[in-house]
XYZ file of C-alpha atoms in Angstrom:
472
model
C 43.825 -18.988 -19.654
C 45.600 -20.071 -16.473
C 43.703 -19.193 -13.311
C 46.955 -18.565 -11.484
C 47.671 -15.789 -13.988
C 44.214 -14.344 -13.594
C 44.484 -14.548 -9.844
C 47.671 -12.530 -9.870
C 46.046 -9.979 -12.161
C 42.639 -9.344 -10.641
C 42.153 -7.289 -7.537
C 39.656 -4.873 -5.995
C 39.546 -1.155 -6.726
C 38.145 1.536 -4.412
C 34.595 0.379 -5.113
C 35.434 -3.234 -4.359
C 35.051 -4.405 -7.898
C 37.266 -6.828 -9.837
C 40.448 -5.094 -11.037
C 42.524 -6.520 -13.868
C 45.937 -5.198 -12.839
C 47.355 -6.768 -15.981
C 51.119 -6.919 -15.828
C 53.214 -7.662 -18.838
C 53.947 -11.235 -17.808
C 50.202 -11.818 -17.606
C 49.729 -10.533 -21.144
C 51.677 -13.487 -22.525
C 49.427 -15.968 -20.735
C 45.969 -14.602 -21.440
C 44.008 -15.116 -24.606
C 43.092 -12.443 -27.109
C 40.421 -9.881 -26.361
C 39.398 -8.372 -29.712
C 39.754 -4.616 -30.111
C 40.618 -4.071 -26.476
C 44.391 -4.234 -26.775
C 44.910 -6.669 -23.883
C 46.912 -9.090 -25.985
C 48.048 -8.539 -29.560
C 50.670 -11.233 -29.740
C 53.102 -13.042 -27.561
C 55.773 -10.387 -27.937
C 53.930 -7.076 -28.387
C 52.140 -4.539 -26.253
C 49.793 -1.745 -27.223
C 50.028 2.011 -26.854
C 47.838 4.881 -27.994
C 49.311 7.403 -30.419
C 47.445 10.716 -30.333
C 47.915 13.671 -32.671
C 46.316 16.358 -30.534
C 44.935 19.825 -30.988
C 41.598 18.959 -32.612
C 38.162 19.865 -31.307
C 35.625 17.127 -30.610
C 32.264 17.164 -32.356
C 29.425 14.690 -32.868
C 27.673 12.071 -30.754
C 28.915 9.351 -28.444
C 26.922 6.544 -26.829
C 27.909 5.601 -23.293
C 28.327 1.935 -22.345
C 27.013 0.099 -19.303
C 28.444 1.083 -15.946
C 31.624 -0.768 -15.029
C 31.106 -0.277 -11.303
C 27.632 -1.799 -11.523
C 28.517 -4.576 -13.953
C 31.355 -6.001 -11.865
C 28.887 -6.608 -9.022
C 25.767 -7.539 -11.014
C 27.478 -10.063 -13.310
C 28.672 -12.301 -10.428
C 25.412 -11.640 -8.564
C 23.662 -13.597 -11.318
C 25.088 -16.715 -9.644
C 22.709 -16.118 -6.725
C 19.713 -16.928 -8.945
C 18.426 -20.467 -9.480
C 17.305 -19.730 -13.050
C 18.905 -18.128 -16.111
C 19.668 -14.405 -15.899
C 19.829 -12.233 -19.002
C 21.873 -9.064 -18.562
C 21.729 -6.217 -21.065
C 23.995 -3.189 -21.510
C 26.996 -5.172 -20.249
C 30.213 -3.264 -21.043
C 32.850 -5.059 -23.115
C 35.766 -4.320 -20.823
C 38.631 -6.407 -19.509
C 37.364 -6.559 -15.926
C 34.029 -8.062 -16.930
C 35.591 -10.439 -19.458
C 37.979 -11.841 -16.872
C 35.178 -12.087 -14.343
C 33.066 -14.205 -16.660
C 36.056 -16.460 -17.330
C 36.258 -17.212 -13.615
C 32.518 -17.819 -13.439
C 32.825 -20.341 -16.269
C 35.562 -22.073 -14.298
C 33.059 -22.360 -11.447
C 30.667 -24.135 -13.778
C 28.392 -21.274 -14.832
C 27.061 -21.395 -18.372
C 27.468 -18.004 -20.049
C 26.063 -17.362 -23.487
C 26.746 -14.201 -25.483
C 23.424 -13.110 -27.005
C 24.796 -10.026 -28.747
C 27.580 -7.484 -28.243
C 26.177 -6.177 -24.946
C 23.837 -8.952 -23.758
C 24.751 -12.151 -21.948
C 22.750 -14.977 -20.411
C 24.131 -16.567 -17.248
C 22.916 -19.912 -15.903
C 24.263 -21.014 -12.543
C 24.852 -24.671 -11.748
C 23.010 -26.023 -8.729
C 25.912 -28.347 -7.918
C 29.228 -26.564 -8.519
C 31.961 -28.891 -9.679
C 34.506 -27.306 -7.324
C 35.146 -28.522 -3.822
C 35.763 -25.826 -1.203
C 39.531 -26.350 -1.092
C 39.705 -25.835 -4.849
C 38.055 -22.425 -4.545
C 41.213 -20.815 -3.207
C 42.833 -21.472 -6.594
C 39.792 -20.508 -8.662
C 38.473 -17.364 -6.996
C 41.306 -14.883 -6.910
C 39.941 -13.074 -9.977
C 36.691 -11.534 -8.751
C 36.248 -9.827 -5.405
C 32.455 -9.685 -5.399
C 32.327 -13.458 -5.720
C 33.276 -13.431 -2.033
C 29.844 -12.135 -0.998
C 28.020 -14.075 -3.720
C 29.461 -17.497 -2.901
C 29.281 -16.975 0.850
C 25.590 -16.138 0.497
C 24.824 -18.921 -1.987
C 27.046 -21.816 -0.859
C 28.354 -20.781 2.549
C 32.033 -20.656 1.609
C 34.420 -18.483 -0.365
C 38.116 -17.725 -0.553
C 39.621 -14.943 -2.650
C 42.750 -12.830 -2.829
C 43.170 -9.855 -0.568
C 42.073 -6.651 -2.354
C 44.479 -4.535 -4.339
C 43.595 -2.182 -7.186
C 44.879 0.947 -8.803
C 48.210 2.000 -7.401
C 47.265 5.131 -5.451
C 49.659 4.279 -2.634
C 49.034 2.488 0.636
C 47.015 -0.629 1.388
C 43.303 -0.902 0.780
C 41.463 -1.738 4.017
C 39.044 -4.664 4.159
C 38.095 -4.296 7.806
C 34.530 -3.184 7.014
C 34.002 -6.232 4.773
C 35.227 -8.497 7.579
C 33.091 -6.691 10.136
C 29.988 -7.200 8.003
C 30.619 -10.864 7.235
C 31.286 -11.637 10.898
C 28.102 -9.846 11.923
C 26.207 -12.186 9.577
C 27.727 -15.142 11.449
C 30.563 -15.997 9.078
C 33.984 -17.092 10.264
C 36.679 -15.002 8.615
C 40.305 -16.095 8.442
C 43.345 -14.808 6.593
C 45.413 -17.837 5.580
C 48.935 -17.492 4.228
C 49.325 -16.420 0.634
C 47.305 -13.203 0.702
C 43.829 -14.710 0.879
C 40.663 -13.976 2.787
C 38.476 -16.987 3.638
C 34.860 -16.707 4.798
C 32.679 -19.601 5.922
C 29.073 -19.571 7.104
C 28.006 -21.521 10.222
C 26.222 -24.841 9.805
C 22.805 -23.226 10.120
C 23.672 -20.555 7.550
C 24.053 -16.782 7.670
C 21.661 -14.748 9.786
C 20.516 -11.143 9.653
C 22.369 -8.542 11.683
C 22.584 -4.821 12.441
C 25.784 -3.456 10.872
C 27.166 0.059 11.212
C 30.027 0.846 8.832
C 32.729 2.925 10.505
C 33.435 4.679 7.204
C 31.416 5.094 4.025
C 32.525 2.206 1.822
C 31.126 1.248 -1.551
C 32.829 -2.137 -1.702
C 31.663 -3.330 1.723
C 28.146 -1.987 1.186
C 27.769 -4.034 -1.987
C 29.571 -7.135 -0.750
C 27.497 -7.405 2.432
C 24.328 -6.802 0.411
C 25.226 -9.757 -1.812
C 25.832 -12.018 1.176
C 22.720 -10.926 3.084
C 19.974 -11.371 0.470
C 19.731 -15.120 1.173
C 20.472 -14.909 4.916
C 17.823 -15.722 7.514
C 16.041 -12.715 8.990
C 16.622 -9.010 8.477
C 19.916 -7.219 7.944
C 20.161 -3.487 8.589
C 23.232 -1.652 7.288
C 23.910 1.927 8.408
C 26.319 4.568 7.100
C 26.078 2.986 3.664
C 27.507 4.388 0.454
C 24.903 5.875 -1.903
C 26.467 5.602 -5.362
C 24.221 4.894 -8.381
C 25.758 1.454 -8.877
C 24.684 0.468 -5.356
C 21.111 1.359 -6.282
C 21.495 -0.565 -9.526
C 22.702 -3.677 -7.704
C 19.748 -3.456 -5.298
C 17.328 -3.028 -8.210
C 18.804 -6.084 -9.920
C 18.529 -8.211 -6.789
C 14.934 -7.093 -6.229
C 14.089 -7.935 -9.828
C 15.322 -11.470 -9.111
C 13.127 -11.763 -5.980
C 15.227 -10.193 -3.205
C 13.838 -7.784 -0.607
C 16.233 -4.828 -0.437
C 15.008 -1.385 0.673
C 16.770 1.933 1.137
C 19.561 1.668 -1.445
C 20.686 5.193 -2.286
C 20.268 6.283 1.347
C 22.589 5.729 4.288
C 20.399 2.940 5.714
C 19.722 -0.243 3.737
C 17.375 -2.938 5.032
C 17.502 -6.451 3.619
C 15.019 -9.155 4.493
C 16.457 -12.512 3.516
C 14.538 -14.728 1.098
C 14.706 -18.463 0.443
C 15.915 -18.154 -3.130
C 16.276 -15.842 -6.115
C 14.831 -16.577 -9.537
C 16.095 -15.783 -13.014
C 15.010 -12.864 -15.147
C 16.220 -9.994 -17.330
C 17.890 -6.750 -16.315
C 19.612 -3.827 -18.019
C 22.666 -2.268 -16.348
C 22.681 1.521 -15.939
C 24.908 3.750 -18.121
C 28.406 4.528 -16.900
C 28.510 7.814 -15.010
C 32.314 7.997 -15.120
C 32.645 7.205 -18.815
C 30.112 9.945 -19.547
C 32.015 12.356 -17.310
C 35.262 11.457 -19.081
C 33.854 12.491 -22.456
C 32.415 15.660 -20.911
C 35.826 16.559 -19.485
C 37.431 15.831 -22.867
C 35.130 18.345 -24.563
C 36.047 20.879 -21.881
C 39.751 20.354 -22.559
C 39.578 20.188 -26.357
C 36.615 22.391 -27.206
C 33.781 21.491 -29.537
C 30.230 20.202 -29.197
C 29.345 16.607 -28.293
C 26.003 14.979 -27.540
C 26.655 12.357 -24.862
C 23.905 9.752 -25.229
C 22.582 6.922 -23.044
C 23.129 8.666 -19.717
C 21.107 9.444 -16.605
C 21.630 13.221 -16.220
C 20.940 13.282 -12.466
C 23.911 10.951 -11.962
C 26.079 13.599 -13.658
C 24.869 16.634 -11.690
C 28.058 17.128 -9.669
C 30.177 16.895 -12.845
C 27.830 19.165 -14.772
C 27.939 21.786 -12.010
C 31.741 21.962 -12.070
C 31.904 22.138 -15.853
C 29.485 25.057 -15.840
C 31.730 26.801 -13.311
C 34.520 26.297 -15.860
C 32.468 28.129 -18.547
C 31.428 24.933 -20.323
C 27.839 24.843 -21.570
C 25.909 21.704 -20.589
C 22.314 21.137 -21.736
C 20.416 18.239 -20.204
C 17.857 16.045 -22.000
C 15.956 12.982 -20.833
C 18.763 10.513 -21.571
C 21.535 12.684 -22.979
C 23.614 15.793 -22.294
C 24.957 18.232 -24.866
C 28.385 19.595 -23.927
C 29.801 22.695 -25.665
C 32.977 24.659 -25.103
C 33.971 27.530 -27.403
C 35.650 30.161 -25.255
C 38.383 29.888 -22.651
C 38.099 27.656 -19.623
C 37.952 29.333 -16.236
C 39.320 28.135 -12.935
C 37.350 26.267 -10.282
C 37.988 24.305 -7.106
C 37.091 20.635 -6.669
C 36.902 18.415 -3.590
C 36.148 14.742 -4.046
C 33.598 13.227 -1.682
C 31.348 10.167 -1.454
C 28.256 10.357 -3.694
C 26.420 12.679 -4.224
C 29.661 14.633 -3.901
C 32.195 14.936 -6.704
C 33.509 11.436 -7.593
C 37.155 10.630 -7.015
C 37.075 8.633 -10.263
C 36.600 11.921 -12.166
C 39.341 13.838 -10.393
C 42.223 13.087 -12.825
C 40.146 13.910 -15.912
C 38.900 17.230 -14.515
C 42.340 18.169 -13.223
C 43.672 17.648 -16.734
C 41.081 20.012 -18.188
C 41.863 22.602 -15.491
C 45.502 22.581 -16.590
C 44.260 24.649 -19.560
C 41.972 26.962 -17.579
C 42.736 30.596 -16.792
C 43.772 31.165 -13.210
C 44.552 28.911 -10.264
C 42.434 25.886 -9.399
C 42.694 23.885 -6.180
C 41.918 20.160 -6.129
C 41.339 18.407 -2.800
C 41.251 14.610 -2.853
C 38.882 13.541 -0.078
C 38.861 9.806 -0.843
C 42.358 8.728 -1.913
C 44.934 11.266 -0.783
C 47.713 9.652 -2.818
C 45.893 9.758 -6.145
C 48.203 12.258 -7.819
C 50.853 10.078 -9.402
C 49.542 11.020 -12.847
C 50.414 14.698 -12.308
C 54.060 13.859 -13.022
C 52.981 12.846 -16.526
C 51.011 16.082 -16.999
C 54.036 18.090 -15.846
C 56.056 16.365 -18.562
C 53.508 17.755 -21.038
C 53.909 21.308 -19.743
C 51.286 21.490 -16.993
C 51.970 23.567 -13.884
C 50.818 21.451 -10.920
C 52.083 21.478 -7.334
C 50.996 18.632 -5.061
C 51.077 18.755 -1.281
C 49.488 15.715 0.324
C 45.822 15.579 -0.646
C 45.868 19.000 -2.325
C 46.938 19.867 -5.853
C 47.326 23.475 -6.952
C 46.880 23.849 -10.720
C 48.126 26.985 -12.453
C 46.567 27.172 -15.890
C 48.872 27.184 -18.924
C 48.239 28.246 -22.526
C 48.882 24.813 -23.978
C 50.103 21.312 -23.317
C 52.693 19.631 -25.512
C 52.685 16.038 -26.669
C 55.026 13.638 -24.885
C 55.403 9.947 -24.069
C 53.349 9.213 -20.937
C 52.085 6.223 -18.982
C 48.606 5.247 -17.797
C 49.458 4.413 -14.193
C 45.880 3.376 -13.424
C 42.430 3.350 -14.993
C 41.314 6.949 -14.456
C 44.825 8.376 -14.696
C 44.988 6.686 -18.092
C 41.784 8.421 -19.164
C 43.356 11.690 -18.058
C 46.416 10.992 -20.230
C 44.161 10.445 -23.241
C 42.391 13.750 -22.596
C 45.729 15.526 -22.214
C 46.967 14.026 -25.469
C 43.814 15.029 -27.315
C 44.141 18.621 -26.113
C 47.917 18.905 -26.504
C 49.938 20.314 -29.349
C 51.845 17.572 -31.163
C 52.009 13.825 -30.658
C 51.382 12.025 -27.380
C 52.086 8.332 -26.867
C 50.225 6.674 -23.994
C 51.673 3.395 -22.744
C 50.251 0.803 -20.316
C 46.857 1.200 -21.972
C 45.698 -2.133 -20.567
C 44.923 -0.129 -17.418
C 42.575 2.084 -19.446
C 40.806 -0.792 -21.163
C 39.931 -2.340 -17.808
C 37.046 0.112 -17.666
C 36.521 1.835 -21.042
C 34.889 0.083 -23.979
C 36.254 0.925 -27.467
C 37.619 4.246 -26.212
C 39.782 4.854 -29.271
C 36.936 4.192 -31.698
C 34.607 6.507 -29.807
C 37.061 9.399 -29.794
C 37.946 8.874 -33.464
C 34.235 9.122 -34.307
C 34.265 12.559 -32.631
C 37.106 13.776 -34.840
C 40.135 12.790 -32.767
C 43.305 11.669 -34.528
C 44.435 8.658 -32.511
C 45.170 5.004 -33.052
C 46.610 1.911 -31.413
C 50.193 0.955 -32.111
C 51.980 -2.238 -31.164
C 55.362 -1.923 -29.514
C 57.965 -4.558 -28.679
C 57.757 -5.662 -25.064
C 61.502 -5.242 -24.673
C 61.145 -1.576 -25.589
C 58.303 -1.081 -23.102
C 60.343 -2.498 -20.234
C 63.336 -0.292 -20.783
């Protein structure tokens, strides 16, 4: 796989993690990823065909958290010994990330379907000037390689197309506070280089709550001299998971999950084993699907407290949610009722669940109001829902959803990861056939989504389409 192709494809999403923005030209250059639909052949693309109108029933097991995995997998390079990671999701973002790590010289061995062992090389084969070609595919490698080797260069962040440019000023502010020199050479790169005596601890106050900068600075600071104090930090579960992983490898990170994180630098990290937390957003996606379609589904391998904000809104919508130690049972038999949602940083309602819940509310009685408090332009997908018969009016960061009796199948596009999940939910709940194109955006972050829904009684499958037809 050509690294230039990967570099053009991989960017950062809102959480700072690696984003495979796989365009169709990239599909012809990358190798096959079994069952994930990234590449079927040189001349074909993949779409989902959904025959909707069926309730969902049964059990589904949630995979490892994407937002944690895309930081923890590269963080394994910080350790001097082998690192075994369990519950690693089989998604495009992680697969591409490990390809780049192999290019850097890391030895990665697949133990089983969800377990990998990563062994860093003490003497990377790449010279610093070669890194600008090799490292465009994984944003968190910026903090990892700066902390480990004192130098990194990666592409400027991109991500899902919500509109506008994603700021990196808080990342730069944090790296500079640690003593790094940050430059922006031509070609859309960001270059960071530690001083000769290495990074040093610092007191950093983030001007805005930022998941990506919180995690990236944490990765750079664990091997820095002295103590680093970060204030106004993001509190998401995957930040806690990253801190727990680093501590398991010998780091000294305290306060993750609060707005103040303190890191005392250590000389080195050692190898070990760690299991990545379940995916909060994947679980919420299946919960929203049950709300839209009706039925009864036991969602397994979850941490219920991570789902509390989603559970609360579903209950307001007349969906029954029963919590167990590591599972939630979601039932919906009667009609959905309206509710209002405002997305906020954790523990508020996650922006990554907004499209899925909005889709379910299209079928609720009454008028629901959605306020996007993170990405105000994240409503492009509503045009697709309108094509299916939804009644949605968008004004800036606010969407007003008037419930309708039913949605009707139609050809739609997955404009980004979570919008794609919303299109799948809409297709499952709709009357007739829905065809979802650009599914590579969905498979960036969902493992075997089709197979999981089929096991719950959905009628959907992958279909290959000629690339010429897709580009019309």
